[in-house]
Coordinates of C-alpha atoms and ligand atoms in Angstrom, one line a residue:
X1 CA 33.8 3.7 1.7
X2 CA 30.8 4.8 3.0
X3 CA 27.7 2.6 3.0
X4 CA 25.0 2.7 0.0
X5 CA 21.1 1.6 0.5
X6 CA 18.8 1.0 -2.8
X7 CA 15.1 1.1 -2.2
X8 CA 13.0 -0.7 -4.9
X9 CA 8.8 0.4 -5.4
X10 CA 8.0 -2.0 -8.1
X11 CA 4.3 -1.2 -9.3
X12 CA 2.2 -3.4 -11.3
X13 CA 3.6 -1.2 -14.3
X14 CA 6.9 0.4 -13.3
X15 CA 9.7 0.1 -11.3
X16 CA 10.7 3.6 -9.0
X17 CA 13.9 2.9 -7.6
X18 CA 16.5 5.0 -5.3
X19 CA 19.9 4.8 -4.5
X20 CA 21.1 6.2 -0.6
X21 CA 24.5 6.4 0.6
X22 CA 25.4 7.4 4.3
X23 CA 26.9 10.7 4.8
X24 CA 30.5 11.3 7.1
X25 CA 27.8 13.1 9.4
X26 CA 25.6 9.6 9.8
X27 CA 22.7 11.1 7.5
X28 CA 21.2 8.8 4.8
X29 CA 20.7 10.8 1.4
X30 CA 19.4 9.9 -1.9
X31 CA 22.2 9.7 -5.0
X32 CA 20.3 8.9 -7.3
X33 CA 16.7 7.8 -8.0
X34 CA 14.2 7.4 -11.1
X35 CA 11.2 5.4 -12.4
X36 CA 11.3 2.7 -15.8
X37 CA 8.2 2.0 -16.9
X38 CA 6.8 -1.1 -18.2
X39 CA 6.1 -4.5 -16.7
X40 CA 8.9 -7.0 -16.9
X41 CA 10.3 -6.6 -12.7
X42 CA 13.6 -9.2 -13.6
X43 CA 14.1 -7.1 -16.5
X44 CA 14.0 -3.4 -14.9
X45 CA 15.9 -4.8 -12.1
X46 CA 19.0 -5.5 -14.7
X47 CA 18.6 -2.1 -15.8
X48 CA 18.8 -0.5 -12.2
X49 CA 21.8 -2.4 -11.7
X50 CA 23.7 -1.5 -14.9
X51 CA 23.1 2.2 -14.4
X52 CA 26.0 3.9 -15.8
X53 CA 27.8 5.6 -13.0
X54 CA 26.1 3.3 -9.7
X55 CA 28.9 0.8 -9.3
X56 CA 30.6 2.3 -6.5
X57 CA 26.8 2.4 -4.6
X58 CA 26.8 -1.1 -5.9
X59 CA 29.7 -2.5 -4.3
X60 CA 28.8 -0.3 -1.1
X61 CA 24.9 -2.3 -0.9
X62 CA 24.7 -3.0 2.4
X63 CA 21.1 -4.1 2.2
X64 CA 17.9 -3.6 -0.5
X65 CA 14.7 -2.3 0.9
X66 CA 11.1 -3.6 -0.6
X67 CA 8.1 -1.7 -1.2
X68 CA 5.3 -4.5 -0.5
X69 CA 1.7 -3.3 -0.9
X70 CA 0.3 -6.1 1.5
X71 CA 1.1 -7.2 4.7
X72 CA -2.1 -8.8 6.2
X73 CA -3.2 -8.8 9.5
X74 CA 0.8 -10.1 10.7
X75 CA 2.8 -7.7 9.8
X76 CA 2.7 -4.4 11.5
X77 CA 6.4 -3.1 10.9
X78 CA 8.9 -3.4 8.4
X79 CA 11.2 -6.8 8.7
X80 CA 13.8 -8.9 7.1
X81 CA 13.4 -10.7 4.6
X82 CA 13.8 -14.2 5.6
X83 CA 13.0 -17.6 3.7
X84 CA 9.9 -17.8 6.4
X85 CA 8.8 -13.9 5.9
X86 CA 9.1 -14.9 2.0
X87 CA 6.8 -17.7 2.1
X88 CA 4.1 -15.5 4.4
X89 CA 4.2 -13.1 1.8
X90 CA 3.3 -15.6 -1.0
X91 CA 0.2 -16.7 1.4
X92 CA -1.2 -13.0 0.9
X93 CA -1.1 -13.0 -2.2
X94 CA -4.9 -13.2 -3.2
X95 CA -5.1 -10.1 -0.8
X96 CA -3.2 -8.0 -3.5
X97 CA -3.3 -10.1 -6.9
X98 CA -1.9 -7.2 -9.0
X99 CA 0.2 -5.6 -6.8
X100 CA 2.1 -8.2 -4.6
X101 CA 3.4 -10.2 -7.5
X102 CA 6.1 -7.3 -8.7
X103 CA 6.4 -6.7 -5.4
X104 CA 7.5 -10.2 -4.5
X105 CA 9.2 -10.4 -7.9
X106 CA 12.0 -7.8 -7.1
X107 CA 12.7 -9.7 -3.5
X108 CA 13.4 -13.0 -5.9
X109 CA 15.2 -11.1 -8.8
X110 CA 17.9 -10.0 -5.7
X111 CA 18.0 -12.9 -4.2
X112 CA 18.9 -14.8 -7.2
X113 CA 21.7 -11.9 -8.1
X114 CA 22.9 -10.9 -4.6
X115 CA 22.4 -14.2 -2.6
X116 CA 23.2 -13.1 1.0
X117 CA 22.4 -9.7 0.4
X118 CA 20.3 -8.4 3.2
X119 CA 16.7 -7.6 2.2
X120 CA 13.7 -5.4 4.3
X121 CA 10.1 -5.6 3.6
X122 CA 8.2 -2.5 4.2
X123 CA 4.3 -2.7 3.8
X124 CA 1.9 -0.1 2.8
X125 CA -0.8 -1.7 5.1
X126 CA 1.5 -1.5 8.7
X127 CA 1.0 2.3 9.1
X128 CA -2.8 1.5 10.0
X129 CA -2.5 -1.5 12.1
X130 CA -3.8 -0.6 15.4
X131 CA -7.2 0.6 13.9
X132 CA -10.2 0.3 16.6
X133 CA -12.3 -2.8 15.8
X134 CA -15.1 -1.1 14.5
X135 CA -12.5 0.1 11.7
X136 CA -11.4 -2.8 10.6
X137 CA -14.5 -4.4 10.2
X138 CA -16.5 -5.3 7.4
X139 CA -20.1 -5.9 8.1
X140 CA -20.2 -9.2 6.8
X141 CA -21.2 -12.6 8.3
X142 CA -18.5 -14.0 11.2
X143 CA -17.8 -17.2 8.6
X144 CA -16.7 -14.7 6.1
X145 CA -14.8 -12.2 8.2
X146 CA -12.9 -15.3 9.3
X147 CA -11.4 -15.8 5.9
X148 CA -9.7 -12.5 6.5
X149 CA -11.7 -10.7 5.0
X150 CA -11.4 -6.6 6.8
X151 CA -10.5 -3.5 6.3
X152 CA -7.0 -2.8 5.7
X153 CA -5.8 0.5 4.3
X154 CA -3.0 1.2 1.8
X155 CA -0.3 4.3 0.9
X156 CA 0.8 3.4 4.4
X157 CA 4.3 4.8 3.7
X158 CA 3.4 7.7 2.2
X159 CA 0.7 8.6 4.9
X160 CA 3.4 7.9 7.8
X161 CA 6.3 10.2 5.9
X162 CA 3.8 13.1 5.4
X163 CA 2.5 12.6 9.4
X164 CA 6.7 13.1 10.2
X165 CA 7.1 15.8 7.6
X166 CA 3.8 17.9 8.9
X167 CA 5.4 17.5 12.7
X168 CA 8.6 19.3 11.1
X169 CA 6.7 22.0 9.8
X170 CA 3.9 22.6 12.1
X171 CA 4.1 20.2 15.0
X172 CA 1.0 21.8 16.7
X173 CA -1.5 21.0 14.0
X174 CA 0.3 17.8 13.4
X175 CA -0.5 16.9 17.4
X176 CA -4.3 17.5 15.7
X177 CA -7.2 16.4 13.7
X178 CA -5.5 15.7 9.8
X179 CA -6.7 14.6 6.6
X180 CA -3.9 13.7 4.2
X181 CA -5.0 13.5 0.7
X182 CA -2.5 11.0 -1.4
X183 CA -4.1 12.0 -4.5
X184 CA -1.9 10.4 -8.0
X185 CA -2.6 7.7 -10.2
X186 CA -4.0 5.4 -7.5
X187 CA -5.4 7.4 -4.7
X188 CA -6.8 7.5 -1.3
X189 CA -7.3 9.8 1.7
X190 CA -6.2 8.9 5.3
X191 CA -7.6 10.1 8.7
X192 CA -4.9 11.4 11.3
X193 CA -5.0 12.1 14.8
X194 CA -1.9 12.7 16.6
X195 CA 0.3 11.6 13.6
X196 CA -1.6 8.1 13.9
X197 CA -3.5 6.5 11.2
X198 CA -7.6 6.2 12.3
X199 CA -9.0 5.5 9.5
X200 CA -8.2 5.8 5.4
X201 CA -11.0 5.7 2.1
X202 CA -9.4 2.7 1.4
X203 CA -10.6 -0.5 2.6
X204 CA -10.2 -4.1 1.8
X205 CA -8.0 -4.0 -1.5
X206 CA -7.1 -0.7 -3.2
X207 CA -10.1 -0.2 -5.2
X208 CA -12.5 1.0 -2.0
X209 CA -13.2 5.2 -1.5
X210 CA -11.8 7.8 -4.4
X211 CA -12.0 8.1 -7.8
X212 CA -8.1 6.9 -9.7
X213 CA -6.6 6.7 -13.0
X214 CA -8.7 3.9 -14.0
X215 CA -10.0 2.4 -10.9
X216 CA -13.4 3.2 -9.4
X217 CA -13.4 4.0 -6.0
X218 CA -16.9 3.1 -4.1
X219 CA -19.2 1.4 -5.8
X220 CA -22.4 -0.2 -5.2
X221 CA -21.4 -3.3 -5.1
X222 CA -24.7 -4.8 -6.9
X223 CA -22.8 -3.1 -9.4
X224 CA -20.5 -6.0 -9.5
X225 CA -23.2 -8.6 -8.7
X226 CA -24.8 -7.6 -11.7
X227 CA -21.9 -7.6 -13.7
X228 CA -21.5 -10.9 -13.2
X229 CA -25.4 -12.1 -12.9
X230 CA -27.1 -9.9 -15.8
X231 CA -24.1 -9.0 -18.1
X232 CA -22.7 -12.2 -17.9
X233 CA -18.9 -11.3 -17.4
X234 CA -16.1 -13.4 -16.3
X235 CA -14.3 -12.7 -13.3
X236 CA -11.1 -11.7 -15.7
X237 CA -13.4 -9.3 -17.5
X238 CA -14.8 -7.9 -14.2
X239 CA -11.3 -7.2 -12.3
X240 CA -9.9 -5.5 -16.1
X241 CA -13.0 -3.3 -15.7
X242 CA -12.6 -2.6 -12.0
X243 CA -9.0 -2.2 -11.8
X244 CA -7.9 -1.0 -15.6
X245 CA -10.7 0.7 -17.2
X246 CA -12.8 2.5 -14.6
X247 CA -12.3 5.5 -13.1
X248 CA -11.0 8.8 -15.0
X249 CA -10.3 6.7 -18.0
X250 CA -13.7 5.3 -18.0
X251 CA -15.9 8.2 -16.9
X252 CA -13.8 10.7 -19.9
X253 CA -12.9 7.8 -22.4
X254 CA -9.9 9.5 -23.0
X255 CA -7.1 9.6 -20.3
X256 CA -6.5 8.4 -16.9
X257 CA -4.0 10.9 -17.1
X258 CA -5.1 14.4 -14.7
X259 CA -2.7 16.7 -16.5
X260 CA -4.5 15.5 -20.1
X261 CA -8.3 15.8 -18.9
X262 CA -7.8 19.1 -16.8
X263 CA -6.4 20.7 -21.1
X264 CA -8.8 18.9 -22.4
X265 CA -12.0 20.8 -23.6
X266 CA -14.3 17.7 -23.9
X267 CA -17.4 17.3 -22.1
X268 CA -16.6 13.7 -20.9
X269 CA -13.0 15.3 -19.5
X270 CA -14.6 17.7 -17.6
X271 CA -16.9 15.4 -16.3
X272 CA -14.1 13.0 -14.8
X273 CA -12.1 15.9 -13.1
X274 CA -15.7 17.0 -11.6
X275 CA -16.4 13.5 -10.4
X276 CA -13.2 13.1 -8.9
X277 CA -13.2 16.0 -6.9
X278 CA -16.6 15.5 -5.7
X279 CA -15.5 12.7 -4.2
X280 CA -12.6 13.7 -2.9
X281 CA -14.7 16.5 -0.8
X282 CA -17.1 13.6 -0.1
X283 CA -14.5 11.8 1.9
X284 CA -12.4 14.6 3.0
X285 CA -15.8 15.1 5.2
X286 CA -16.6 11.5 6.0
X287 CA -12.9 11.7 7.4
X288 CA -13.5 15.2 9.6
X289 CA -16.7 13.0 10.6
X290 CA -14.9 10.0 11.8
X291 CA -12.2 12.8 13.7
X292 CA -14.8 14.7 14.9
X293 CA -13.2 17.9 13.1
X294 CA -10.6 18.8 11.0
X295 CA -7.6 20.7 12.2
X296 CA -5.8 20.3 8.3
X297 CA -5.6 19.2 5.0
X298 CA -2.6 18.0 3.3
X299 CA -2.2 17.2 -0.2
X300 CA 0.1 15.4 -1.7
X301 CA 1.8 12.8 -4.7
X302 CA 1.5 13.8 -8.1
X303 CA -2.2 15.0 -8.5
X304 CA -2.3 16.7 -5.1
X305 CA 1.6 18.6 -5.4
X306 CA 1.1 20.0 -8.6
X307 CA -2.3 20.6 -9.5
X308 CA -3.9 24.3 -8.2
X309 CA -6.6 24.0 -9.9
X310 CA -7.9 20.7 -8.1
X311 CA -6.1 21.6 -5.0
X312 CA -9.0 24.6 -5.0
X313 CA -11.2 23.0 -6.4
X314 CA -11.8 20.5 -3.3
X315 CA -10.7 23.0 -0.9
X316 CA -13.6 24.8 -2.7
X317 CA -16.1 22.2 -1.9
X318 CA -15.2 21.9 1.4
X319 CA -14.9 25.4 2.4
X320 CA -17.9 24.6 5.0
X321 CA -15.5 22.7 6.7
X322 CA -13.2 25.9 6.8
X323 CA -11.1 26.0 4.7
X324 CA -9.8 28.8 2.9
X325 CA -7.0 29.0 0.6
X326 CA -4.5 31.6 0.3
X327 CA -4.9 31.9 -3.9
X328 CA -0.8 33.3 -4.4
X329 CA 0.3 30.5 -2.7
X330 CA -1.8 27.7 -3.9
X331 CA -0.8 28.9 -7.1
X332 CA 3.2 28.7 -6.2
X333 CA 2.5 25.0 -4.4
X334 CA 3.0 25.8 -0.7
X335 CA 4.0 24.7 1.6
X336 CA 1.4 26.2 3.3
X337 CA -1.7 27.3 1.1
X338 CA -4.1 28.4 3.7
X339 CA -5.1 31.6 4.0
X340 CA -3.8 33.2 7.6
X341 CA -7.2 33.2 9.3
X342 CA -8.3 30.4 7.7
X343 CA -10.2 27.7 10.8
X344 CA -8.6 24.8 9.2
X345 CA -5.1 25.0 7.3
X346 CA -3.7 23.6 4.2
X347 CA -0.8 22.6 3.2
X348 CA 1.4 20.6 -0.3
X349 CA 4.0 18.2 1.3
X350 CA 5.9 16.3 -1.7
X351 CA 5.4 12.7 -0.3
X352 CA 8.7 10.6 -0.4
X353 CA 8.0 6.7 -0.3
X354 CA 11.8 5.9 -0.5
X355 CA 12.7 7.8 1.9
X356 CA 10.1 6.0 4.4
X357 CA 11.8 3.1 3.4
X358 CA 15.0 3.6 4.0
X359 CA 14.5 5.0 7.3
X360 CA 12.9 1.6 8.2
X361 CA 15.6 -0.4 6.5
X362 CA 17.9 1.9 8.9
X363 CA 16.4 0.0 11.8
X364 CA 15.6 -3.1 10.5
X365 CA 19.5 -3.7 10.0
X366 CA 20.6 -1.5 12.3
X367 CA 22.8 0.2 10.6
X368 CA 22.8 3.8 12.6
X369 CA 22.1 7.3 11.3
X370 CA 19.3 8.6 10.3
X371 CA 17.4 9.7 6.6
X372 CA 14.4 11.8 8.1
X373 CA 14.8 14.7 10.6
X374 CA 13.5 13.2 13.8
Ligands
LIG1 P1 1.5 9.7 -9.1 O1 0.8 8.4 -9.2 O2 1.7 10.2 -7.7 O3 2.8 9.7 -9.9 O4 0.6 10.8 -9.9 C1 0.3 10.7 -11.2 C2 -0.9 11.6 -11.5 O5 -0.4 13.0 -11.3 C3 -1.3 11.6 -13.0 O6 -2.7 11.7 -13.1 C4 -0.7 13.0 -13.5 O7 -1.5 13.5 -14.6 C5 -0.9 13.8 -12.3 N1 -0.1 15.1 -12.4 C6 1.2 15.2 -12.4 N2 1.6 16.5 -12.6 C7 0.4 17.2 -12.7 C8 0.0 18.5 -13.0 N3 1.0 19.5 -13.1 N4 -1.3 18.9 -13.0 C9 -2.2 17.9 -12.9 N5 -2.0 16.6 -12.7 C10 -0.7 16.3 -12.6

């Protein structure tokens, strides 16, 4: 029977999972895959394993590959999950309070109900290591820094899946200057030169650069000082606000969703789709700055593949920059939604995370064949 691979993205409110099994050709594809929402990890886990019809990928596991959000400064590529690599993780927590606990959960929920099982960590923070030190810094005293406190970058395995799929489709621009927009519920742009991370709108923790569902983005951060100083707020209060109720949700006081502010017809809707695009185009230039030109733009998860209208929106705004969509097939979703003589193209690439994953997990375990097209 031919091997089976299950990749588990556990979010600090859902759980995406996605069953592989290993083709007689070698190739790694996806049998089955699908998201439960809610926020009990153990709980979905049961339920991923009790899918009717997944028994035979069950019994043909030969290993279960982790999205974790945080890595730190140590880990720059996916590994195995040993007792030691466990216990490194639990040090980072306070790097990623909300998103490495579900993370770390589903690594514990298997290894309580598959002991032996193999397990791979893959982080969303390794597809930036090797920034250049003026990158990673944050411009705070040395006593500070030395906690750990730098820049990091996130969406790591969706920026590194979209670098490979881009070389597919147009190696020459992908050998360029590229700005990848990752634009869904949490979002974040990242800087590519040659298919390498240089730099990403996100810094320290995932709330630095755009505007998200219901986080932020930059902010001044007397913000927060006063927050705490002149308002009074606990540090519970303050994270809720920064990391729950901000962004779209907060600037429209209706939705964090896109698809419900962009049919929505209030004022404070319109003004949440306007603020995120405008800074969107705001860092879609600081990132051409930092490349010194921009070569593409490539949109992608859930706002960024299906959304024309904000797709043109930002291309709108940064039209200077030279771009110019091709209208027909912005409005079909690409792949390619430049115009012909457009200076700088554009392009929708579906991001795949679990894909990423298991082409890691491949490695890590060796277990030959691949999932991606080299
Ligand atoms: P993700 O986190 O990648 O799943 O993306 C979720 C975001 O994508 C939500 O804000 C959705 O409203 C948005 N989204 C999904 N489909 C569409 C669509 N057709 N138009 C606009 N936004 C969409």
């Amino acid at each position: 029977m031919s091997d089976a691979l299950l990749a588990l993205n556990a979010g600090s409110s859902s759980l995406k999972y996605a069953f592989y099994r290993q083709e007689a050709d070698g190739h790694w594809t996806a049998t089955g895959r699908g998201c439960i929402e809610g926020q009990v990890p153990e709980a979905h886990l049961a339920q991923v394993l009790a899918l009717p019809g997944r028994s035979a990928d069950l019994r043909a596991l030969r290993g279960v590959v982790h999205r974790v959000v945080h890595g730190g400064p140590g880990f720059s590529k996916a590994v195995r999950v040993t007792p030691e690599v466990r216990a490194s993780l639990q040090e980072l927590l306070p790097l990623a309070p909300l998103h490495q606990p579900p993370n770390l959960a589903g690594i514990d929920a298997i290894t309580r109900r598959m002991p032996g099982l193999p397990q791979v960590a893959c982080f969303d923070t390794a597809f930036h290591h090797g920034w250049a030190p003026v990158t990673e810094l944050v411009p705070l005293p040395g006593a500070i820094r030395a906690a750990g406190i730098r820049r990091y970058g996130f969406h790591g395995l969706s920026f590194e899946y979209i670098a490979r799929a881009l070389h597919r489709a147009a190696p020459a621009v992908a050998a360029g200057r590229v700005v990848v927009a990752h634009l869904g519920n949490g979002a974040s742009l990242c800087a590519l030169r040659d298919g390498r991370s240089v730099d990403t709108s996100f810094g320290f923790t995932t709330l630095d650069g755009l505007c998200m569902g219901t986080r932020p983005g930059a902010l001044d951060p007397g913000i927060v000082l006063y927050l705490f100083q002149q308002l009074g707020l606990s540090s519970a209060a303050v994270e809720d606000i920064l990391y729950r109720q901000s962004g779209l949700l907060g600037i429209s006081g209706l939705s964090a969703d896109m698809r419900e502010l962009l049919a929505s017809d209030r004022p404070a809707a319109a003004l949440a789709v306007e603020y995120f695009i405008h800074r969107a185009a705001r860092e879609t230039a600081s990132l051409a700055a930092v490349l010194g030109g921009l070569d593409a733009l490539v949109f992608t998860a859930g706002i960024g593949e299906n959304s024309a209208e904000v797709r043109a929106r930002i291309a709108g705004a940064c039209s200077w920059l030279g771009i110019r969509l091709d209208a027909t097939a912005n409005a079909r979703g690409g792949p390619r939604i430049s115009a012909g003589d457009s200076p700088v193209q554009a392009w929708v690439i579906p991001t795949d995370e679990e894909a990423m994953m298991v082409h890691h997990a491949i490695a890590v375990l060796g277990l030959g064949g691949q999932v991606l097209s080299p």
